[in-house]
Coordinates of C-alpha atoms in Angstrom, one line a residue:
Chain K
X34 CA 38.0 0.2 -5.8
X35 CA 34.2 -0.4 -6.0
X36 CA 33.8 1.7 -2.8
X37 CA 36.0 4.5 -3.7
X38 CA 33.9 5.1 -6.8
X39 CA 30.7 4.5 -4.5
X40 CA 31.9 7.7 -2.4
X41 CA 32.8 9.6 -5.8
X42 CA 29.2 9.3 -7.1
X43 CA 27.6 10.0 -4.1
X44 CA 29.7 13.0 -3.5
X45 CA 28.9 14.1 -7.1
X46 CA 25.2 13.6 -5.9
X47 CA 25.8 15.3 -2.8
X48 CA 27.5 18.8 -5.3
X49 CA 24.6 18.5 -8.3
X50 CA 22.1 19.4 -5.3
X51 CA 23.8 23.0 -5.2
X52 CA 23.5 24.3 -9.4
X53 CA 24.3 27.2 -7.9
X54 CA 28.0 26.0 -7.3
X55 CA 28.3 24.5 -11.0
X56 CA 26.9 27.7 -11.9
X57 CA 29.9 30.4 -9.9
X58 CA 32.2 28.0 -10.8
X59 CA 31.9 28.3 -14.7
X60 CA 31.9 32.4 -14.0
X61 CA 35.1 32.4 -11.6
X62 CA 36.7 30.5 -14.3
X63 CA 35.7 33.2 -16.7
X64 CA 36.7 35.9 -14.8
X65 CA 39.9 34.7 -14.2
X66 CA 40.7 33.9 -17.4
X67 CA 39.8 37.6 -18.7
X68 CA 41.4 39.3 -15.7
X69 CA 44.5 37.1 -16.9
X70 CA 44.4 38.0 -20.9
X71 CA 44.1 41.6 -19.8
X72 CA 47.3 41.5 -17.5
X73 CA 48.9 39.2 -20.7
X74 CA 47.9 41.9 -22.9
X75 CA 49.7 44.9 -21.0
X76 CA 53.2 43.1 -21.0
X77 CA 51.8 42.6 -25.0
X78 CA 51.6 45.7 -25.5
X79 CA 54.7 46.4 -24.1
X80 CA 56.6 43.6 -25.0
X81 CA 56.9 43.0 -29.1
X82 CA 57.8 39.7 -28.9
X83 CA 55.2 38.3 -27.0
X84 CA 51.7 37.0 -28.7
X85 CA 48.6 36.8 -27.3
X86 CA 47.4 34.2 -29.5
X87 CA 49.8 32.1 -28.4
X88 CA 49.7 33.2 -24.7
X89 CA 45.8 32.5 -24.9
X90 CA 46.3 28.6 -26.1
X91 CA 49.0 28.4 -23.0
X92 CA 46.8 29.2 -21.2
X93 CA 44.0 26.9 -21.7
X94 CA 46.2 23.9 -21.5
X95 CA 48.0 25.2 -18.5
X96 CA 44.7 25.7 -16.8
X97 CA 43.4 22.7 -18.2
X98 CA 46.1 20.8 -16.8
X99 CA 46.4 22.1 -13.2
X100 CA 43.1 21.7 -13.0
X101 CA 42.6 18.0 -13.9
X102 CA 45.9 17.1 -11.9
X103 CA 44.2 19.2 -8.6
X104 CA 47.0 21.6 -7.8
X105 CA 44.6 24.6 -9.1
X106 CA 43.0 25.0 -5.6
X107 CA 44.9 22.1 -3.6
X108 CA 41.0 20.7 -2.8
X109 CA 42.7 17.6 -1.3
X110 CA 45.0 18.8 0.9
X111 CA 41.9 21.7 1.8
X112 CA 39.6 19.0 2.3
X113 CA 41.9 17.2 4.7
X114 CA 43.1 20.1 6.7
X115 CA 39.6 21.0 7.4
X116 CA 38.9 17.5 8.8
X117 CA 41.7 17.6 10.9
X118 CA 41.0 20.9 12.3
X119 CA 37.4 20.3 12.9
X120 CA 38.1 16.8 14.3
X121 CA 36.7 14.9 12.0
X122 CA 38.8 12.9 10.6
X123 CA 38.3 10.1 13.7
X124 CA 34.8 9.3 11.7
X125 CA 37.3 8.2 9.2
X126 CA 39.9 6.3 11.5
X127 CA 37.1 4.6 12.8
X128 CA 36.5 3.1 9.6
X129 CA 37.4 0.1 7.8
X130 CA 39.0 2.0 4.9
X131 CA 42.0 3.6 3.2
X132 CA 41.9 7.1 5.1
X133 CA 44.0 8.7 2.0
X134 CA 42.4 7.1 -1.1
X135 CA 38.6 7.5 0.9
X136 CA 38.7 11.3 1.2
X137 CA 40.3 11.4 -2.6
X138 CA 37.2 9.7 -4.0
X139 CA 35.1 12.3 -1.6
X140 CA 37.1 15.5 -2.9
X141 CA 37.0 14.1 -6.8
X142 CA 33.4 13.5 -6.7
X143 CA 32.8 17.0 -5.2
X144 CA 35.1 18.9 -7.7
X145 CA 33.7 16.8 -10.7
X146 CA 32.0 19.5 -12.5
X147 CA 35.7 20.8 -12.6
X148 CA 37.2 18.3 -14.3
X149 CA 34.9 18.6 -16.6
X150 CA 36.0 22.0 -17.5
X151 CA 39.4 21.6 -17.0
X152 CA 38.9 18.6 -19.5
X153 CA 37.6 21.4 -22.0
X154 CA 40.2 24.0 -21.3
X155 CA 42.3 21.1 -22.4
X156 CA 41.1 19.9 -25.7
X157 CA 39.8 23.7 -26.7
X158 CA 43.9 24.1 -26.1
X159 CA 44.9 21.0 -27.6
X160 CA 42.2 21.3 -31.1
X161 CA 43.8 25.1 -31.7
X162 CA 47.1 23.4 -31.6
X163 CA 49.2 21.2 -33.8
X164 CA 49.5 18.7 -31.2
X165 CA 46.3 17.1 -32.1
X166 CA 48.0 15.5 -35.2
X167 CA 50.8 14.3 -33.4
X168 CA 50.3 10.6 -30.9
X169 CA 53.8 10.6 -29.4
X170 CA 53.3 14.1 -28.6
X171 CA 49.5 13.6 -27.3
X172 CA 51.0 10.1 -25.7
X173 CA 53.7 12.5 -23.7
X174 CA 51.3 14.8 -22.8
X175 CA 49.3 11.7 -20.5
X176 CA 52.5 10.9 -19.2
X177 CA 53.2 14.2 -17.7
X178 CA 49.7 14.5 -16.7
X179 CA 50.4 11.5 -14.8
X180 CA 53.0 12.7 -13.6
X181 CA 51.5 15.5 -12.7
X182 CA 48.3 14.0 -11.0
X183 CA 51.2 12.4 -8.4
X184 CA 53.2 15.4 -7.9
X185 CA 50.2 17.4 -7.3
X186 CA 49.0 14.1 -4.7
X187 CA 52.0 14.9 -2.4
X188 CA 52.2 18.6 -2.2
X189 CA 48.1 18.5 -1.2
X190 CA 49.6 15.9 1.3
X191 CA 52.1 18.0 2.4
X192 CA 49.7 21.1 2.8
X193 CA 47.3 18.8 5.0
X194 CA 49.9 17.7 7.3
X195 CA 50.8 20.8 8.7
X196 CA 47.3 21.0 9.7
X197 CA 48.7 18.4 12.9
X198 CA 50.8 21.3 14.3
X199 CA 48.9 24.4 13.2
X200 CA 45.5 25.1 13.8
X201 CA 45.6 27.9 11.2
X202 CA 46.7 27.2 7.6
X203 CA 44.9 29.4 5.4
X204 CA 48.1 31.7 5.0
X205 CA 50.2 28.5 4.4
X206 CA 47.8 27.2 1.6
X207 CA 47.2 30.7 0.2
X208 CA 51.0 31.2 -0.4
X209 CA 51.8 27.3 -1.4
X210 CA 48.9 28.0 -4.4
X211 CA 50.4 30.8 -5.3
X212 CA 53.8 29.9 -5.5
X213 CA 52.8 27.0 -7.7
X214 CA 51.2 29.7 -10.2
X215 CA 54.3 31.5 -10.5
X216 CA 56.6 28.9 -10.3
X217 CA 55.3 26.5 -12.5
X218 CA 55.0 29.6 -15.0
X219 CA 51.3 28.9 -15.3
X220 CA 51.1 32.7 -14.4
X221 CA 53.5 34.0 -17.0
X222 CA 55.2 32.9 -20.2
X223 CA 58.8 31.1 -19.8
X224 CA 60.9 33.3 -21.8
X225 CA 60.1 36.5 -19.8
X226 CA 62.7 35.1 -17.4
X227 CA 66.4 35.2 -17.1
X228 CA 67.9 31.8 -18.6
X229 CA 69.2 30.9 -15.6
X230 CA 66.0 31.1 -14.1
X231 CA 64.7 29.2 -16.9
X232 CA 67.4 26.3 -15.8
X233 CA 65.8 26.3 -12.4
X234 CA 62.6 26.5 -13.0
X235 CA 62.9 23.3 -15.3
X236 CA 64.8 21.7 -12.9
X237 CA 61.9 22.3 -10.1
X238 CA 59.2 20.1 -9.9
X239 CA 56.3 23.1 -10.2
X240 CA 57.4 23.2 -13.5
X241 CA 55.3 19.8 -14.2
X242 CA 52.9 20.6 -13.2
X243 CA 51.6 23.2 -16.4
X244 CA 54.8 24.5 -18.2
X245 CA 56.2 21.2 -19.4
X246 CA 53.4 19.6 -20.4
X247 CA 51.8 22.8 -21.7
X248 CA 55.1 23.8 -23.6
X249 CA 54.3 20.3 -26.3
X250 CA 52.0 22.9 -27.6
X251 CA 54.7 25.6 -28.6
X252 CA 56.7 23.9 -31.0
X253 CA 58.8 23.5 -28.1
X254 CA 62.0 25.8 -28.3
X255 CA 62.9 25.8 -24.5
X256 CA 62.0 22.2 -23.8
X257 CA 63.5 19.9 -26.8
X258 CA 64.6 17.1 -24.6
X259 CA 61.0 15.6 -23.3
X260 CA 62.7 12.4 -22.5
X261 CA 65.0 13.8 -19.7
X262 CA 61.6 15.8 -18.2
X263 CA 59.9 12.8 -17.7
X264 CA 62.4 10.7 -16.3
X265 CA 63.0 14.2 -14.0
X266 CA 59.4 13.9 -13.5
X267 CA 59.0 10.9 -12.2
X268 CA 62.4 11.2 -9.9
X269 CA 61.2 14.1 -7.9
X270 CA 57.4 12.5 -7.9
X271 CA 59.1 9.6 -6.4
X272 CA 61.1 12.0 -3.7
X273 CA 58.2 13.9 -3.5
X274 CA 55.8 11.4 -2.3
X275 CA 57.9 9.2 -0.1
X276 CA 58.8 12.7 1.6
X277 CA 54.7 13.4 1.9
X278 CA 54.0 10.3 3.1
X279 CA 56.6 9.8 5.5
X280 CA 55.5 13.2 6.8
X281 CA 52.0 12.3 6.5
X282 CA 52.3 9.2 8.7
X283 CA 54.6 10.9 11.7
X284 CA 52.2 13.9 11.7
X285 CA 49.5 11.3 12.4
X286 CA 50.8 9.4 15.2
X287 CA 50.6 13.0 16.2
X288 CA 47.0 13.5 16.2
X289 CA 44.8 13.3 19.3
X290 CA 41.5 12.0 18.2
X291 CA 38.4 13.3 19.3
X292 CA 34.7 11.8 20.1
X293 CA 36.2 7.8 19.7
Chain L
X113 CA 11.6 52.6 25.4
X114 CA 13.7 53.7 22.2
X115 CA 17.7 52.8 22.2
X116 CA 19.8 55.9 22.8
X117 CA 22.4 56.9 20.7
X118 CA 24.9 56.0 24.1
X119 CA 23.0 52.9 24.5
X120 CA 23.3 51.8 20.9
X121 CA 27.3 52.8 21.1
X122 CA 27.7 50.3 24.3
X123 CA 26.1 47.8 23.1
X124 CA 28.5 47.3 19.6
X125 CA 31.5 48.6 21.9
X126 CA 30.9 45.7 24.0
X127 CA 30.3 43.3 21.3
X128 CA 33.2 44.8 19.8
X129 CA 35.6 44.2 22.6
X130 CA 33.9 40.4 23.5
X131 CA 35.1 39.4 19.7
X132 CA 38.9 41.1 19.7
X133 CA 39.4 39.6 23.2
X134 CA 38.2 36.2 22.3
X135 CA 40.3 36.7 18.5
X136 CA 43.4 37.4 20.8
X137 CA 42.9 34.8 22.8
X138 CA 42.5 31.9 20.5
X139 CA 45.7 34.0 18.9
X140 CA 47.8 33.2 21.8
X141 CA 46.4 29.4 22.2
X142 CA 47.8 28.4 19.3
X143 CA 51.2 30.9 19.4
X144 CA 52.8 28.5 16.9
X145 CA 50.6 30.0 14.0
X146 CA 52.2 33.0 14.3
X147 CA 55.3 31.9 13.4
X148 CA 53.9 29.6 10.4
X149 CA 52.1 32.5 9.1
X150 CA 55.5 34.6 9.4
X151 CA 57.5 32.4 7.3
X152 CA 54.7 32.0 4.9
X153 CA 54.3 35.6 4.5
X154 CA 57.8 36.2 4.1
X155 CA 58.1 33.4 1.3
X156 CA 55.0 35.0 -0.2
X157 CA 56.8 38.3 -1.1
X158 CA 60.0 36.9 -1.5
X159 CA 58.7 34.9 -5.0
X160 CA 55.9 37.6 -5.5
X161 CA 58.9 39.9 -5.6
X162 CA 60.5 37.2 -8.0
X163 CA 57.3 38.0 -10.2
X164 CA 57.4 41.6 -10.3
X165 CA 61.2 41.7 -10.7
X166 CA 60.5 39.2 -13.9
X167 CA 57.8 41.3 -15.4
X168 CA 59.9 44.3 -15.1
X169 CA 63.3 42.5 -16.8
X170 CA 61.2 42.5 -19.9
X171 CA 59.2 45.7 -19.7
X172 CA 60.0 49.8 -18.4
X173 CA 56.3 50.0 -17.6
X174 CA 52.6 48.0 -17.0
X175 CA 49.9 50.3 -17.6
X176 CA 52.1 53.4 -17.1
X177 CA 53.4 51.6 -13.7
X178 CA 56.7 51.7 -13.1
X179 CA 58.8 48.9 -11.3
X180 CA 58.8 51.3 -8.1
X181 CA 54.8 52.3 -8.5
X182 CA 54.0 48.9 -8.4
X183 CA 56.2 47.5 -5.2
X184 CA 53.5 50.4 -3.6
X185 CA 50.8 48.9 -5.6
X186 CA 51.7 45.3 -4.0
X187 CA 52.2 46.9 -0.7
X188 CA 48.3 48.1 -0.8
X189 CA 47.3 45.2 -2.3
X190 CA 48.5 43.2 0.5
X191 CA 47.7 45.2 3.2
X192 CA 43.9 45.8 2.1
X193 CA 43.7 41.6 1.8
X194 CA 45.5 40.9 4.9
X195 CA 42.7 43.7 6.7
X196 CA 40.0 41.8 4.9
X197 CA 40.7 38.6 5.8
X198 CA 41.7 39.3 9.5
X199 CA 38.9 41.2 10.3
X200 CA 36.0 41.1 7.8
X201 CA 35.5 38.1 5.8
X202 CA 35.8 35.6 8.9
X203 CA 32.5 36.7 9.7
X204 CA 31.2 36.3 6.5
X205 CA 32.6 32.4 6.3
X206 CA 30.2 32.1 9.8
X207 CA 27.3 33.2 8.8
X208 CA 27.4 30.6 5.3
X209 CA 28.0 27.9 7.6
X210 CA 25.8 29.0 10.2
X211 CA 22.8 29.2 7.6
X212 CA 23.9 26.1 6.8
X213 CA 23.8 24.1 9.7
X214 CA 20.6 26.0 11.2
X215 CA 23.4 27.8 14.0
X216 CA 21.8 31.2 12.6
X217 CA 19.3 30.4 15.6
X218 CA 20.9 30.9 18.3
X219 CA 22.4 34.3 16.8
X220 CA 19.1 35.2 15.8
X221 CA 17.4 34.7 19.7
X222 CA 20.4 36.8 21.2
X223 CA 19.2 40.5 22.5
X224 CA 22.0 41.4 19.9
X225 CA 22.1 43.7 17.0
X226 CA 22.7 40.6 14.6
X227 CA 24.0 42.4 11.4
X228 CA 26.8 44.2 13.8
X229 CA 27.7 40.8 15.3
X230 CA 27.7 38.8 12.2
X231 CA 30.2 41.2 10.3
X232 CA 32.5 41.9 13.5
X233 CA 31.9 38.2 14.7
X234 CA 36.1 37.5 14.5
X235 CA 38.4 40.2 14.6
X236 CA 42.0 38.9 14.2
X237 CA 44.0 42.4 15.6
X238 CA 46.8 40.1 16.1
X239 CA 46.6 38.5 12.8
X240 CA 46.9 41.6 10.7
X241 CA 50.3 42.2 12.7
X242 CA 51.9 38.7 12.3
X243 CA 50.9 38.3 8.7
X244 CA 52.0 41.6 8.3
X245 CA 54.8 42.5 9.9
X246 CA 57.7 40.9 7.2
X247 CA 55.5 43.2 4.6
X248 CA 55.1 45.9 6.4
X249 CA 59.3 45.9 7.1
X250 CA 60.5 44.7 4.0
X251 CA 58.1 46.6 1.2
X252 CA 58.8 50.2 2.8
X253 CA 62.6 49.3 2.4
X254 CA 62.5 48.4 -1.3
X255 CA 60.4 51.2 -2.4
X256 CA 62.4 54.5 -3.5
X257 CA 59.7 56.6 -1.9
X258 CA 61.9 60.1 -3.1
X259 CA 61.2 58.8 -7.0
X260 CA 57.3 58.2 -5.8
X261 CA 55.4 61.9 -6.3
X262 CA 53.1 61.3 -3.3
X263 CA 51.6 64.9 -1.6
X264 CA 49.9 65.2 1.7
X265 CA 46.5 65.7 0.1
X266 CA 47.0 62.9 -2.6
X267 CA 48.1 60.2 0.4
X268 CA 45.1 61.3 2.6
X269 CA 42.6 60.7 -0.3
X270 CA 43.9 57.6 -0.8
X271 CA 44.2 56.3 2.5
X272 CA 40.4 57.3 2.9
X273 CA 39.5 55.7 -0.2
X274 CA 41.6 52.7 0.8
X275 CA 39.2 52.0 3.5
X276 CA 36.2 52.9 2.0
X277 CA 37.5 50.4 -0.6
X278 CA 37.4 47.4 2.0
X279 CA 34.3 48.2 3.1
X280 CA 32.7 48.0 -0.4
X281 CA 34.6 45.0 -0.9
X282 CA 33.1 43.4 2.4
X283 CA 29.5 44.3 1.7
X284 CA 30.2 42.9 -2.1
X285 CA 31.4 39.8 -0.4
X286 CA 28.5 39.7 1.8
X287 CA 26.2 40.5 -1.0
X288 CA 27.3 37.4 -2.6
X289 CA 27.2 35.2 0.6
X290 CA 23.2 36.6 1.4
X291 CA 22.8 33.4 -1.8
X292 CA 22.7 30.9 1.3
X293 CA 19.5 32.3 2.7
X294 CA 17.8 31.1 -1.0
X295 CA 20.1 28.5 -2.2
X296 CA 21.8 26.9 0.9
X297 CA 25.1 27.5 -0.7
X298 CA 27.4 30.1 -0.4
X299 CA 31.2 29.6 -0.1
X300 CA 31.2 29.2 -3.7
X301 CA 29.8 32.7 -4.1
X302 CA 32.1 33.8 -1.9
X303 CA 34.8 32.3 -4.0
X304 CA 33.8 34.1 -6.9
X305 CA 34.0 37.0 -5.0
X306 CA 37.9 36.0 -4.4
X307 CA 38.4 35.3 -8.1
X308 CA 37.4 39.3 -9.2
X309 CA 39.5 40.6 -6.0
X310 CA 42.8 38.4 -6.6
X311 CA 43.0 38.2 -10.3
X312 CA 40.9 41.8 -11.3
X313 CA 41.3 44.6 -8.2
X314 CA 44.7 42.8 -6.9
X315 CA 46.9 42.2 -10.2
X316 CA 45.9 44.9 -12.3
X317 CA 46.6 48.9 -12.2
X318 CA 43.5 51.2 -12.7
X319 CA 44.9 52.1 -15.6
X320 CA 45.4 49.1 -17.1
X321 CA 41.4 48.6 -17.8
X322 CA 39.5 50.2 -20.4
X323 CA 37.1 52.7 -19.7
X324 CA 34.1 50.6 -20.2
X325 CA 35.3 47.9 -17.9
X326 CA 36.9 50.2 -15.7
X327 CA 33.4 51.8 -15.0
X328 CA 31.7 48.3 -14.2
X329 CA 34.9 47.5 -11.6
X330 CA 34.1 50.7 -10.1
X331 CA 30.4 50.1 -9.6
X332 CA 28.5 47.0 -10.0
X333 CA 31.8 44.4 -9.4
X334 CA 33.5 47.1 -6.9
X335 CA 36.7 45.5 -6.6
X336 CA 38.8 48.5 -7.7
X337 CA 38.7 50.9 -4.8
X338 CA 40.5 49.7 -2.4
X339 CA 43.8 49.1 -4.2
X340 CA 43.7 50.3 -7.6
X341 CA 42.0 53.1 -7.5
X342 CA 43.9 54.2 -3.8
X343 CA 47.0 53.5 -5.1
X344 CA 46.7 55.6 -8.4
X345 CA 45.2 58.4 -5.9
X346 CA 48.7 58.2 -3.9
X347 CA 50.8 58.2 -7.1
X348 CA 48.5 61.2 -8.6
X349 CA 47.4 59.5 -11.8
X350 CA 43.8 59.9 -10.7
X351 CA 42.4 63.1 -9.5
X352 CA 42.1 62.8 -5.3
X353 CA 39.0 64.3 -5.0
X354 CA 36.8 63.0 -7.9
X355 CA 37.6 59.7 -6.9
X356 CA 37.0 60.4 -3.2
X357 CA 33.6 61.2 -4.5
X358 CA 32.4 58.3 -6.4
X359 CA 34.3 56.0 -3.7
X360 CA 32.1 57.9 -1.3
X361 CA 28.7 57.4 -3.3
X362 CA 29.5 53.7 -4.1
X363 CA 29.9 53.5 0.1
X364 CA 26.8 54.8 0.7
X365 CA 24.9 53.1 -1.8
X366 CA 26.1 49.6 -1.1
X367 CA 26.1 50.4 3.1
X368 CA 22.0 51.0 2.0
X369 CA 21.9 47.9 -0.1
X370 CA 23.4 45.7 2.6
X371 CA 20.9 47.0 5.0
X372 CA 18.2 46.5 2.6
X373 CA 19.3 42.8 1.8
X374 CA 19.8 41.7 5.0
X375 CA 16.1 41.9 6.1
X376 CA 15.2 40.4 2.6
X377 CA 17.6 37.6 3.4
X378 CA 16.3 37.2 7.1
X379 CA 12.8 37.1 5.8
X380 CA 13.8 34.2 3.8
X381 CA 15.6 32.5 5.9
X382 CA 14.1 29.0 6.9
X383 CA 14.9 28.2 10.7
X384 CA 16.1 24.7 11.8
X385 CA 14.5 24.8 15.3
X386 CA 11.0 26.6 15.3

């Protein structure tokens, strides 16, 4: 454990050498969030029932969320790809150490300033919302961020295994990030969809990642029955990860190592 | 001995044609990406689809688009990144890196017109055809192009501004990636870059910005051309020719600026090896 958080400060030293980054970062996550109050405010202004306040504190805890968990970007599964495209990840093999948890303490020290935000998106959310006065609810909403945090581990897995048969997976990654913003409704509000697709989308496992544990803030009218999420949680988390790592592991026996 | 104007068309022709044969070939080396970036293509529209279809269950119009304006707003959208990314911003991921690592060198001792190489340095042809292809078949079969009031003139303005579009996109991008000369970094630049294209130029009509804001998205953060702008062109919200106009001064302006910048950046650029 000592060594992991070894390589997380380090990393972090390596990142504060570039403000520049801290600096873009803060803006991109500006911008985005404007861009995405202006979209929210055309279907507003179209759409009586839908309000922006509300939409706004979503938001911040949705981002918050998929930001701290590390499904915003996929950095991990990015980081890893890139490794196993460029061949470096027999500078790893070679080691002594846990290949998976090693480059998770590299990728969480580079992306630090992040969580740091994310962090903020989070309590900004959580401090305009009611929730703050409630500890189950504030006690659930760590769970499912826990949940989340392992959900989120095996889909990066996933993303970097496929880097052992293609050599190009920029497309792949592009469309597995933006299917999690849509399909974890991190993109728009729940009740714009049908109520079956409601049913599915609850059922799916994107939809722990921001909507379920962002939804505590609304008063929850879709999702009454936290209880059955989490347990729903932590079944596909379970699937989810034995499927990524069992992938993960075949995919390596695949890999022809380079420069040992 | 001055270049001639034949001389100086050779040379980038044959520069040109080293990097689309070498694109092509790496293309076929690794065939298996095709078919990955097929079925990731065709899963992208089928939930972006998902997305639009949603929007429009709850609302007749965005921004005065309707469901049918927008499946040709997606289509440009898509089309204009796939272009960007296949051909243009490859080049500009090299040259961060190769400031980076001190590469810049070796590009900078070649008898080469280094700006030209550096933004054709990859040219994925075949790219833009695999990860286009499901689009390119699918979109024009959903869109009720009869309900669409496109003319001759409006589609040709818009087309032309389309390209101009992912030119000023590019030299915006490359604008932002010059920071590595000064700061060592950046791909986070270029990110930033990615966050005003996706969520700003990408997502939202031209309509659907205020004045104010549309002005700045149409000048200093020119991410509007090449889809918003063309695509309200096409549908003949905006006036062709006006907008042709602007898209044409903005070009100009940022061709100048990239020009300019470039021998700023290079004078500032620190060199691992001399």
């Amino acid at each position: 454990m000592r060594l992991y958080l070894e390589v997380l400060k380090y990393n972090l030293q390596l990142y504060s050498t570039y403000p520049v980054k801290i600096i873009t970062n803060i803006a991109s996550r500006g911008f985005s969030l404007f861009f995405l109050l202006l979209l929210w405010r055309l279907i507003s202004d179209s759409q009586n029932s839908f309000s922006l306040e509300n939409a706004f504190n979503y938001f911040l805890i949705s981002e918050g969320i998929t930001t701290l968990i590390m499904v915003h970007r996929l950095h991990w599964g990015k980081h890893l790809s890139k490794l196993i495209k460029d061949g470096q990840l027999s500078n790893y093999l070679i080691k002594p150490i846990s290949l998976l948890p090693y480059t998770y303490a590299d990728i969480v020290g580079v992306n630090f300033h992040k969580y740091f935000f994310g962090l903020a998106f989070l309590i900004v959310g959580l401090c305009t919302s009611d929730l703050i006065t409630e500890p189950a609810k504030l006690l659930l909403l760590l769970a499912f961020i826990a949940i989340g945090i392992t959900i989120s581990y095996a889909i990066n897995l996933f993303v970097a295994a496929l880097s052992f048969y293609f050599t190009d997976t920029f497309v792949v990654q592009y469309v597995v990030q933006e299917a999690i913003k849509i399909l974890s409704v991190a993109l728009i509000p729940i009740f714009l969809f049908s109520e079956t697709l409601q049913k599915i989308l609850l059922a799916l496992p994107f939809a722990q990642l921001a909507y379920i544990p962002a939804s505590l803030t609304l008063g929850g009218d879709v999702v009454s029955d936290y209880g059955r999420y989490l347990v729903l949680g932590a079944v596909w988390s379970i699937i989810l990860n034995i499927l990524a790592y069992y992938f993960w592991q075949n995919s390596l026996h695949k890999h022809e190592a380079i420069g040992i | 001995m001055k270049q001639s104007v034949f001389d100086y068309i050779t040379e980038r022709w044959l520069i040109l044609k080293a990097n689309i044969w070498f694109s092509i070939q790496n293309d076929f080396a690794y065939s298996i990406n095709v078919w990955s970036n097929f079925v990731s293509t065709t899963v992208f529209i089928v939930i972006y689809l998902f997305f639009i279809e949603t929007i429009y269950g709850n609302v007749d119009r965005l921004a005065g688009y309707s469901k049918n304006e927008m499946l040709l707003f997606f289509l440009i959208a898509e089309f204009v990144f796939q272009t960007n990314t296949a051909i243009l911003f490859p080049g500009l991921q090299h040259l961060v890196r190769n400031v980076n690592t001190g590469y810049l060198d070796f590009v900078l001792s070649k008898p080469i017109p280094h700006l030209f190489y550096i933004t054709f340095r990859e040219i994925n042809l075949l790219a833009i055809i695999r990860n286009q292809f499901s689009f390119l078949v699918i979109m024009p079969i959903l869109i009720d192009w009869s309900a669409l009031s496109i003319t001759w003139q409006s589609l040709v303005s818009g087309i032309t501004i389309m390209f101009m579009g992912v030119a000023i996109t590019h030299i915006f991008q490359f604008l932002f990636s010059l920071t590595a000369f000064w700061t060592g970094e950046g791909e986070s630049m270029l990110d930033l870059t990615w966050t005003f294209e996706f969520h700003g130029g990408r997502t939202i009509p031209l309509e659907g910005f205020n004045p104010n804001i549309r002005y700045a998205l149409l000048s200093l953060i020119p991410v509007l051309f090449s889809t918003a702008a063309s695509t309200s062109v096409i549908l003949g919200k905006s006036d062709g020719s006006q907008m042709l106009l602007i898209t044409t001064i903005v070009f100009g302006i940022f061709l100048v600026l990239k020009k300019l910048t470039w021998q700023i950046a290079l004078r500032n650029y620190t060199s691992a090896s001399s």
